[in-house]
XYZ file of C-alpha atoms in Angstrom:
599
model
C -51.387 -35.057 -172.002
C -52.308 -37.021 -168.877
C -55.781 -35.479 -168.715
C -56.544 -36.372 -172.317
C -59.401 -38.902 -172.545
C -58.898 -42.383 -173.961
C -60.532 -42.988 -177.336
C -62.405 -46.299 -177.470
C -63.353 -47.334 -181.015
C -65.996 -50.079 -181.293
C -66.155 -51.541 -184.776
C -69.097 -52.933 -186.678
C -69.700 -56.186 -188.499
C -66.959 -57.173 -190.928
C -64.427 -54.449 -190.093
C -63.241 -55.645 -186.713
C -59.922 -57.201 -187.724
C -58.949 -54.654 -190.364
C -55.820 -52.523 -190.006
C -55.748 -49.042 -188.528
C -57.084 -47.378 -191.677
C -59.903 -45.819 -189.688
C -57.383 -44.256 -187.317
C -55.339 -42.779 -190.151
C -58.457 -41.365 -191.786
C -59.706 -39.822 -188.551
C -56.283 -38.366 -187.736
C -56.076 -36.746 -191.165
C -59.500 -35.162 -190.743
C -58.700 -33.923 -187.228
C -55.460 -32.309 -188.393
C -57.321 -30.688 -191.296
C -59.648 -29.120 -188.744
C -56.774 -27.830 -186.620
C -56.838 -30.490 -183.894
C -53.715 -32.380 -182.761
C -52.880 -35.821 -184.106
C -54.258 -38.798 -182.211
C -51.987 -40.036 -179.477
C -51.843 -43.716 -180.430
C -51.067 -44.639 -176.856
C -54.467 -43.277 -175.836
C -56.489 -45.230 -178.418
C -58.135 -48.571 -177.634
C -59.574 -50.757 -180.405
C -60.740 -54.047 -178.905
C -60.744 -57.077 -181.243
C -63.938 -59.075 -180.827
C -64.847 -60.205 -184.351
C -64.043 -63.822 -183.411
C -66.172 -63.561 -180.273
C -69.149 -62.449 -182.386
C -68.991 -65.679 -184.415
C -69.469 -67.987 -181.473
C -68.803 -68.495 -177.780
C -65.794 -70.367 -176.408
C -66.454 -70.508 -172.696
C -69.409 -69.640 -170.546
C -69.015 -66.156 -169.111
C -71.362 -64.111 -166.909
C -72.893 -61.028 -168.473
C -71.287 -57.980 -166.829
C -73.734 -56.294 -164.492
C -75.162 -52.799 -164.729
C -72.906 -50.420 -162.816
C -74.884 -47.275 -163.619
C -78.072 -47.419 -161.594
C -81.216 -45.366 -161.996
C -80.798 -42.322 -159.709
C -83.476 -40.910 -157.443
C -86.004 -38.538 -158.965
C -84.243 -35.365 -157.800
C -80.808 -36.609 -158.838
C -82.206 -37.725 -162.195
C -83.788 -34.303 -162.715
C -80.511 -32.514 -162.035
C -78.589 -34.978 -164.210
C -81.021 -34.415 -167.084
C -80.636 -30.640 -166.840
C -76.847 -30.879 -166.730
C -76.855 -33.286 -169.662
C -79.089 -31.015 -171.728
C -76.822 -28.042 -171.116
C -73.869 -30.065 -172.379
C -75.701 -31.516 -175.366
C -77.004 -28.050 -176.225
C -73.440 -26.703 -176.253
C -72.360 -29.543 -178.555
C -75.279 -28.888 -180.883
C -74.471 -25.193 -181.000
C -70.904 -26.031 -182.076
C -71.751 -28.738 -184.607
C -74.996 -27.615 -186.225
C -78.681 -28.436 -186.272
C -80.160 -31.618 -184.851
C -81.814 -33.626 -187.632
C -83.143 -37.083 -186.835
C -84.774 -37.628 -190.234
C -88.113 -39.243 -190.978
C -86.942 -42.583 -192.349
C -87.745 -43.906 -195.817
C -90.539 -46.184 -196.927
C -89.464 -49.780 -196.532
C -86.306 -48.877 -194.618
C -87.309 -50.816 -191.517
C -88.234 -53.866 -193.590
C -84.851 -53.801 -195.344
C -82.993 -53.787 -192.019
C -85.249 -56.495 -190.612
C -84.481 -58.680 -193.621
C -80.771 -57.899 -193.571
C -80.363 -58.933 -189.931
C -81.406 -62.460 -190.876
C -78.950 -62.794 -193.777
C -75.577 -64.596 -193.389
C -73.408 -61.445 -193.811
C -75.131 -60.004 -190.728
C -74.915 -63.163 -188.675
C -72.551 -61.527 -186.177
C -75.103 -58.806 -185.451
C -77.814 -61.423 -185.014
C -75.549 -63.380 -182.667
C -74.975 -60.351 -180.484
C -78.659 -59.522 -180.303
C -79.955 -63.030 -179.660
C -77.205 -64.983 -177.902
C -76.588 -63.794 -174.308
C -73.384 -65.838 -174.099
C -71.888 -64.110 -177.125
C -72.921 -60.713 -175.730
C -71.231 -61.532 -172.438
C -68.087 -62.662 -174.245
C -67.898 -59.472 -176.335
C -68.625 -57.076 -173.455
C -66.139 -58.767 -171.114
C -63.463 -58.688 -173.798
C -63.967 -54.936 -174.216
C -64.068 -54.230 -170.478
C -60.729 -56.031 -169.963
C -59.067 -53.445 -172.219
C -60.302 -50.455 -170.191
C -58.862 -48.786 -167.110
C -60.840 -48.587 -163.878
C -60.919 -44.796 -163.821
C -60.383 -41.768 -166.016
C -62.191 -40.254 -168.971
C -63.331 -42.075 -172.075
C -64.523 -41.009 -175.525
C -66.524 -43.761 -177.227
C -66.912 -43.988 -181.007
C -69.215 -46.793 -182.158
C -69.749 -47.779 -185.790
C -72.746 -49.834 -186.952
C -73.091 -52.814 -184.585
C -70.402 -51.065 -182.535
C -72.946 -48.322 -181.790
C -75.284 -50.931 -180.325
C -72.433 -52.358 -178.264
C -71.537 -48.811 -177.141
C -75.066 -48.151 -175.858
C -75.061 -51.555 -174.150
C -71.592 -50.992 -172.682
C -72.080 -47.489 -171.278
C -74.371 -48.943 -168.593
C -71.697 -51.453 -167.507
C -68.503 -49.379 -167.329
C -66.405 -49.210 -164.159
C -67.834 -46.580 -161.841
C -64.560 -44.635 -161.992
C -64.809 -44.117 -165.763
C -66.611 -41.041 -167.095
C -67.620 -40.838 -170.755
C -66.542 -37.399 -171.975
C -68.566 -37.904 -175.146
C -70.062 -40.687 -177.250
C -70.242 -40.527 -181.047
C -72.119 -43.181 -182.999
C -71.984 -43.515 -186.786
C -74.003 -45.632 -189.205
C -76.172 -46.844 -186.335
C -79.174 -49.194 -186.663
C -80.349 -48.476 -183.093
C -83.612 -46.908 -184.255
C -84.705 -50.320 -185.507
C -86.671 -52.436 -183.037
C -84.466 -55.500 -183.634
C -81.632 -53.773 -181.764
C -83.441 -53.188 -178.471
C -81.127 -55.641 -176.764
C -81.783 -56.534 -173.112
C -84.392 -53.763 -172.652
C -81.868 -51.171 -173.774
C -84.553 -48.556 -174.464
C -86.081 -48.999 -171.033
C -82.819 -48.773 -169.070
C -81.664 -45.770 -171.124
C -84.934 -43.859 -170.844
C -82.869 -41.101 -169.225
C -79.212 -40.257 -169.924
C -76.879 -42.291 -167.703
C -75.061 -40.291 -165.050
C -71.619 -41.224 -166.400
C -72.274 -39.845 -169.909
C -71.460 -36.222 -170.750
C -73.185 -36.234 -174.166
C -74.091 -38.479 -177.083
C -74.415 -37.519 -180.743
C -75.242 -39.794 -183.651
C -74.402 -39.230 -187.326
C -76.429 -40.830 -190.099
C -75.654 -40.746 -193.799
C -78.547 -40.121 -196.176
C -77.152 -42.796 -198.501
C -76.451 -45.384 -195.790
C -79.124 -48.135 -195.920
C -78.317 -49.249 -192.352
C -79.457 -45.875 -191.015
C -82.576 -45.992 -193.236
C -82.690 -42.173 -193.439
C -83.205 -42.002 -189.716
C -81.246 -41.178 -186.572
C -81.712 -42.739 -183.151
C -83.204 -39.852 -181.158
C -86.650 -41.268 -181.923
C -85.637 -44.049 -179.512
C -83.472 -42.039 -177.104
C -84.971 -38.517 -177.302
C -82.397 -37.023 -174.942
C -79.530 -37.395 -177.447
C -79.183 -35.639 -180.810
C -78.740 -36.695 -184.438
C -76.870 -35.053 -187.279
C -77.359 -35.827 -190.942
C -74.363 -36.000 -193.257
C -74.094 -36.717 -196.957
C -71.299 -38.571 -198.771
C -70.945 -39.895 -202.282
C -73.083 -42.862 -203.225
C -70.996 -46.000 -203.465
C -70.633 -49.595 -202.305
C -68.699 -48.533 -199.179
C -71.051 -45.774 -198.043
C -71.633 -47.543 -194.716
C -67.912 -47.974 -193.938
C -66.486 -46.326 -190.848
C -63.767 -44.556 -192.849
C -66.409 -42.786 -194.939
C -67.978 -41.368 -191.800
C -64.639 -40.501 -190.186
C -63.601 -38.554 -193.263
C -66.535 -36.205 -192.671
C -65.501 -32.987 -190.933
C -68.634 -32.798 -188.772
C -68.002 -36.281 -187.391
C -64.340 -35.518 -186.776
C -65.221 -32.191 -185.149
C -67.457 -33.985 -182.639
C -64.713 -36.489 -181.805
C -62.103 -33.733 -181.658
C -64.227 -31.648 -179.311
C -64.697 -34.663 -177.012
C -60.963 -35.411 -177.005
C -59.376 -31.973 -177.033
C -62.098 -29.420 -176.274
C -62.665 -26.353 -178.430
C -59.978 -25.567 -180.977
C -61.106 -21.925 -181.138
C -59.764 -19.124 -179.001
C -62.611 -18.431 -176.629
C -63.316 -14.940 -175.385
C -61.701 -14.378 -172.028
C -64.270 -14.181 -169.274
C -64.634 -11.062 -167.167
C -63.550 -11.293 -163.565
C -66.660 -12.583 -161.780
C -65.878 -10.367 -158.806
C -66.374 -7.237 -160.905
C -69.206 -8.530 -163.078
C -72.743 -7.317 -162.398
C -75.423 -9.950 -162.838
C -78.290 -9.096 -165.172
C -81.579 -8.301 -163.484
C -84.824 -9.760 -164.952
C -85.520 -6.815 -167.269
C -81.934 -6.780 -168.583
C -81.897 -10.532 -169.121
C -85.208 -10.391 -170.975
C -83.947 -7.568 -173.190
C -80.619 -9.170 -174.082
C -82.252 -12.533 -174.846
C -84.790 -10.822 -177.110
C -81.985 -9.015 -178.944
C -80.077 -12.262 -179.376
C -83.204 -13.912 -180.790
C -83.569 -11.042 -183.245
C -79.941 -11.366 -184.381
C -80.398 -15.092 -184.967
C -83.372 -14.193 -187.140
C -81.379 -11.589 -189.057
C -78.848 -14.262 -190.027
C -81.638 -16.114 -191.858
C -82.823 -13.194 -193.966
C -81.664 -12.005 -197.363
C -81.886 -8.987 -199.638
C -84.161 -6.067 -198.909
C -85.900 -7.826 -196.047
C -82.585 -8.368 -194.280
C -81.584 -4.731 -194.828
C -84.880 -3.453 -193.378
C -84.732 -5.868 -190.453
C -81.124 -4.883 -189.702
C -82.061 -1.196 -189.793
C -84.973 -1.733 -187.428
C -82.878 -3.902 -185.103
C -80.159 -1.240 -185.041
C -82.613 1.341 -183.724
C -84.243 -1.078 -181.289
C -80.875 -2.028 -179.816
C -79.860 1.586 -179.362
C -83.179 2.355 -177.660
C -82.960 -0.677 -175.380
C -79.434 0.156 -174.208
C -80.367 3.794 -173.677
C -83.532 2.901 -171.720
C -81.593 0.545 -169.471
C -78.862 3.148 -168.974
C -81.393 5.798 -167.941
C -83.181 3.380 -165.615
C -79.908 2.299 -163.994
C -78.727 5.883 -163.499
C -82.031 6.754 -161.842
C -81.801 3.735 -159.528
C -78.062 4.057 -158.857
C -77.419 0.678 -160.453
C -74.155 -0.196 -162.215
C -74.431 -1.034 -165.891
C -73.692 -4.741 -166.518
C -70.914 -5.285 -169.038
C -73.146 -7.575 -171.110
C -75.403 -4.555 -171.757
C -72.699 -1.888 -171.892
C -70.843 -3.680 -174.682
C -73.930 -3.349 -176.912
C -73.808 0.464 -176.909
C -72.908 2.355 -180.093
C -73.411 5.800 -181.606
C -76.769 5.667 -183.363
C -76.106 9.042 -184.945
C -73.140 7.584 -186.853
C -74.546 5.647 -189.837
C -71.235 3.815 -190.213
C -70.891 2.812 -186.562
C -70.368 -0.881 -186.025
C -73.263 -2.384 -184.088
C -71.982 -5.000 -181.600
C -74.017 -8.183 -181.454
C -75.121 -9.850 -178.219
C -73.007 -12.820 -177.227
C -74.581 -16.297 -177.409
C -77.189 -16.662 -174.689
C -76.101 -18.207 -171.425
C -77.451 -21.518 -170.213
C -80.828 -21.598 -168.531
C -82.793 -24.328 -166.781
C -85.819 -25.681 -168.632
C -88.296 -24.506 -165.988
C -86.883 -20.981 -166.031
C -87.063 -20.770 -169.826
C -90.747 -21.658 -170.285
C -92.299 -18.224 -169.845
C -89.352 -16.329 -171.321
C -89.412 -18.295 -174.583
C -93.211 -18.484 -174.770
C -93.276 -14.685 -174.610
C -90.454 -14.225 -177.142
C -92.177 -16.569 -179.608
C -95.475 -14.672 -179.390
C -94.265 -11.067 -179.229
C -92.549 -8.663 -181.603
C -88.878 -8.440 -180.603
C -88.251 -5.489 -182.937
C -91.146 -3.477 -181.543
C -92.323 -0.883 -182.583
C -91.272 -1.910 -186.118
C -93.331 -4.545 -187.916
C -91.804 -6.732 -190.629
C -93.700 -9.754 -191.892
C -91.416 -12.806 -191.820
C -92.508 -16.424 -192.487
C -93.191 -18.331 -189.283
C -90.780 -21.103 -190.221
C -87.867 -18.667 -190.087
C -88.834 -17.611 -186.569
C -89.082 -21.301 -185.696
C -85.544 -21.919 -186.911
C -84.202 -18.869 -185.067
C -85.868 -20.106 -181.868
C -84.227 -23.512 -182.291
C -80.874 -21.777 -182.712
C -81.527 -19.792 -179.530
C -82.481 -22.800 -177.418
C -79.529 -24.785 -178.759
C -77.038 -22.180 -177.598
C -78.875 -21.831 -174.273
C -78.075 -25.467 -173.594
C -81.717 -26.525 -173.947
C -81.372 -28.234 -177.331
C -83.114 -27.263 -180.559
C -86.036 -29.614 -179.834
C -87.009 -27.294 -176.977
C -87.251 -24.460 -179.496
C -89.359 -26.600 -181.805
C -91.639 -27.442 -178.885
C -92.108 -23.726 -178.118
C -93.812 -23.172 -181.462
C -95.620 -26.518 -181.403
C -97.121 -25.512 -178.053
C -98.148 -22.114 -179.443
C -99.815 -23.726 -182.455
C -101.740 -26.210 -180.318
C -102.896 -23.446 -178.007
C -104.140 -21.470 -181.005
C -105.926 -24.530 -182.396
C -107.569 -25.167 -179.044
C -108.919 -21.612 -178.842
C -110.050 -21.593 -182.482
C -112.645 -24.278 -181.727
C -111.581 -26.485 -184.621
C -111.833 -23.774 -187.270
C -108.096 -23.595 -187.867
C -105.359 -21.888 -185.919
C -105.036 -18.163 -186.489
C -101.881 -16.622 -185.141
C -102.919 -13.912 -182.719
C -101.399 -10.795 -184.159
C -98.633 -8.776 -182.593
C -99.945 -5.955 -180.454
C -102.805 -7.958 -178.911
C -101.011 -7.605 -175.585
C -100.430 -3.893 -175.970
C -102.271 -1.102 -174.202
C -105.065 -3.419 -173.053
C -102.668 -5.772 -171.325
C -100.759 -2.895 -169.765
C -104.054 -1.590 -168.387
C -104.622 -4.911 -166.628
C -101.206 -4.723 -164.964
C -101.813 -1.140 -163.889
C -105.312 -1.989 -162.643
C -103.993 -4.748 -160.399
C -101.178 -2.488 -159.228
C -98.767 -5.298 -160.001
C -100.098 -7.074 -156.921
C -100.853 -10.790 -156.735
C -98.570 -11.361 -159.715
C -96.573 -14.532 -159.273
C -92.812 -14.556 -159.433
C -92.525 -16.888 -162.373
C -90.285 -18.871 -164.613
C -87.397 -16.658 -165.442
C -89.184 -13.314 -165.129
C -89.897 -11.443 -161.907
C -92.257 -10.749 -159.059
C -94.661 -7.879 -158.551
C -92.179 -5.359 -157.134
C -89.713 -5.769 -159.998
C -92.502 -5.743 -162.585
C -94.030 -2.542 -161.241
C -90.627 -0.861 -161.139
C -89.727 -2.019 -164.644
C -92.996 -0.819 -166.154
C -92.581 2.543 -164.468
C -89.077 2.854 -165.930
C -89.620 1.467 -169.432
C -93.365 1.953 -169.985
C -95.606 -0.581 -171.737
C -95.023 0.706 -175.274
C -91.381 -0.141 -175.899
C -89.780 -3.488 -176.530
C -88.738 -4.118 -172.910
C -91.991 -2.902 -171.375
C -94.062 -4.885 -173.867
C -92.191 -8.111 -173.137
C -92.391 -7.568 -169.393
C -96.130 -6.930 -169.650
C -96.658 -10.125 -171.648
C -94.499 -12.168 -169.293
C -96.310 -10.774 -166.288
C -99.692 -11.874 -167.590
C -98.395 -15.376 -168.330
C -97.381 -15.779 -164.669
C -100.130 -13.781 -162.946
C -102.224 -15.491 -160.289
C -105.004 -14.642 -157.867
C -108.458 -13.180 -158.250
C -107.224 -9.789 -159.416
C -106.098 -11.061 -162.812
C -109.360 -12.987 -163.327
C -111.449 -9.927 -162.438
C -109.404 -7.723 -164.782
C -109.699 -10.166 -167.696
C -113.472 -10.319 -167.205
C -113.808 -6.541 -166.940
C -115.597 -4.679 -169.770
C -112.442 -2.563 -170.072
C -110.500 -5.591 -171.300
C -111.248 -6.573 -174.892
C -111.966 -10.143 -175.919
C -108.846 -10.009 -178.112
C -106.695 -9.188 -175.102
C -108.232 -11.993 -173.038
C -107.721 -14.452 -175.924
C -104.092 -13.404 -176.231
C -103.473 -13.844 -172.501
C -105.202 -17.236 -172.399
C -103.436 -18.417 -175.559
C -100.009 -17.586 -174.166
C -100.756 -19.147 -170.785
C -102.079 -22.290 -172.450
C -99.007 -22.427 -174.703
C -96.776 -22.294 -171.626
C -98.739 -25.166 -170.058
C -98.437 -27.268 -173.223
C -94.707 -26.551 -173.427
C -94.291 -27.704 -169.838
C -96.134 -30.911 -170.639
C -94.073 -31.597 -173.784
C -90.875 -31.041 -171.829
C -92.118 -33.175 -168.912
C -91.954 -30.326 -166.431
C -94.148 -29.766 -163.407
C -97.419 -28.038 -164.414
C -98.296 -24.491 -163.399
C -100.914 -24.900 -160.634
C -102.242 -21.353 -161.069
C -103.468 -21.755 -164.658
C -106.571 -23.831 -163.917
C -107.570 -21.566 -161.038
C -107.171 -18.392 -163.120
C -109.238 -19.820 -165.982
C -112.018 -21.038 -163.683
C -112.174 -17.729 -161.823
C -112.122 -15.813 -165.108
C -114.975 -17.875 -166.504
C -117.034 -17.259 -163.343
C -116.439 -13.505 -163.503
C -117.221 -13.319 -167.229
C -120.442 -15.309 -166.841
C -121.538 -13.055 -163.981
C -120.961 -10.004 -166.146
C -122.793 -11.626 -169.067
C -125.830 -12.485 -166.935
C -125.913 -8.960 -165.518
C -125.937 -7.321 -168.962
C -128.009 -9.909 -170.801
C -131.150 -9.166 -168.782
C -131.609 -5.675 -170.248
C -129.289 -5.281 -173.249
C -130.132 -5.857 -176.907
C -129.206 -9.314 -178.177
C -126.977 -7.682 -180.790
C -125.117 -5.564 -178.230
C -121.371 -5.446 -178.864
C -120.673 -5.859 -175.156
C -122.485 -9.205 -175.155
C -120.573 -10.352 -178.226
C -117.329 -9.517 -176.488
C -118.370 -11.434 -173.389
C -119.389 -14.465 -175.480
C -115.935 -14.497 -177.065
C -114.378 -14.397 -173.609
C -116.563 -17.269 -172.385
C -115.715 -19.369 -175.450
C -111.975 -18.765 -175.041
C -111.918 -19.759 -171.369
C -114.196 -22.777 -171.969
C -112.030 -24.064 -174.806
C -108.866 -23.615 -172.766
C -110.372 -25.484 -169.818
C -111.586 -28.255 -172.129
C -108.110 -28.626 -173.595
C -106.674 -29.003 -170.093
C -109.284 -31.667 -169.270
C -108.728 -33.592 -172.505
C -104.953 -33.609 -172.168
C -104.451 -34.583 -168.542
C -103.737 -31.062 -167.299
C -106.760 -30.668 -165.041
C -105.783 -30.712 -161.349
C -106.893 -33.781 -159.442
C -109.980 -33.509 -157.254
C -108.966 -33.435 -153.578
C -109.305 -36.864 -151.999
C -109.005 -38.846 -155.260
C -105.235 -38.853 -155.720
C -103.850 -36.988 -152.778
C -103.294 -33.824 -154.812
C -104.984 -30.496 -154.312
C -106.800 -28.807 -157.133
């Protein structure tokens, strides 16, 4: 196949001049998985073991051909890369970079200085040898086309070094590293970590596999150094050859990654619907279908009676959601999107098969912040309540963000942000998860009181007109209405929201829930290096002013033990703690005139 990428295999120390045993092992594993055999004419295995032992002639180090793009180009490249890496992770399994093992770094540091690892030391410390090796590899490559790079051990270091120096006409369809020592500081050759702070524009994706028994990997992947790529842990039998390339290439997960890079998916994908007849999901429909998908990913993690109860609740919720959307669409003369229509079933038939939502479509990081913050904090099987350990919800969220092309780390950050927001509002007395229902009738009252006005169109949800219409159609009590209400309050701006939060009609619990979710969204943005939400600081400041005014008005004449004063004190404490967290963590807007930014 002329469009088939070239496979470039970069060997490690000591296995560079061996026969093609690695190729035979990989081919056997690929065939076992249902992939075609390797086309030997499309495989390149440069021989550079001799060059690693010493330099013959002086050669210039090949220059960097992949330059740092502008900020906007880099931002788009990062988003595109994360969508691709998320798709790979969804196919292969869960990212696991490991934590390392005590003394692992010291063992590698010592090993690099020993004679058997002299070739690795030469590459790291002798620029002439590096130049000789890189030039020898580059001479074997074409000037254009697509390349799949597999790097073993030192070969993984060479691969990371090489990807910056490839001909501009070559695109890397995927890079797989195995048995890599790149997480160790000794292998930061020529400021590799600095120049690869962001994924290079010629690289589609990069995954690394580490073996729990491989001392070179030291129980650790390389995403701690290059956080934009992903690691997978594998386990093979303990033995003297556990670090060998053939042991890795015999693993089906490793072969599946290489096979996907070379041949694409081996599965029969569902045929897409003609885009000309497809109806795009509106904000309420997208929110509902993503929540259902999140719930199904949770169901997969449950067992026994709990799974049966959750499945029964989810069955009824799904039927209600589809019916509510159908009624709303009929009333508005809107066509039913196929993504929603395919989820319909006869709830009255206890044996009816319940269709599951398809894997969630890709979404940009910015657009996902509010959506996922809301899903993590709300009950997606509302009105049913089933107590499930938080770690299971965490894992389901990581599954969701992986298939959305965001990567599982995004999902982990969603819950990390929520926990830190809760800790900030607890005042150091331990984080207490704000219970489901805190954004129920009280929150809906705020939205109604503001008339949906001055509500920002935000991060994957909708503006005031859509919100008002959706709440009128679905109400605040059901799953869709509850999620829309929560999402609205996470994106609301202007004085109306501050006045409503300070109002005696809004409980302190409701204010705490709103502030906690908004703070969680801000922390998630910071962890994902996204632009901050400029409205958060203003809303908190205005809320604090309004609450203090109300407190001073009542304090003059009320009893000290008055419940209304206690409620207002809780509100003041919540807003003060949130503002302090923003100050302490670099999220306070700059003062005008000090940095050129407006508060």
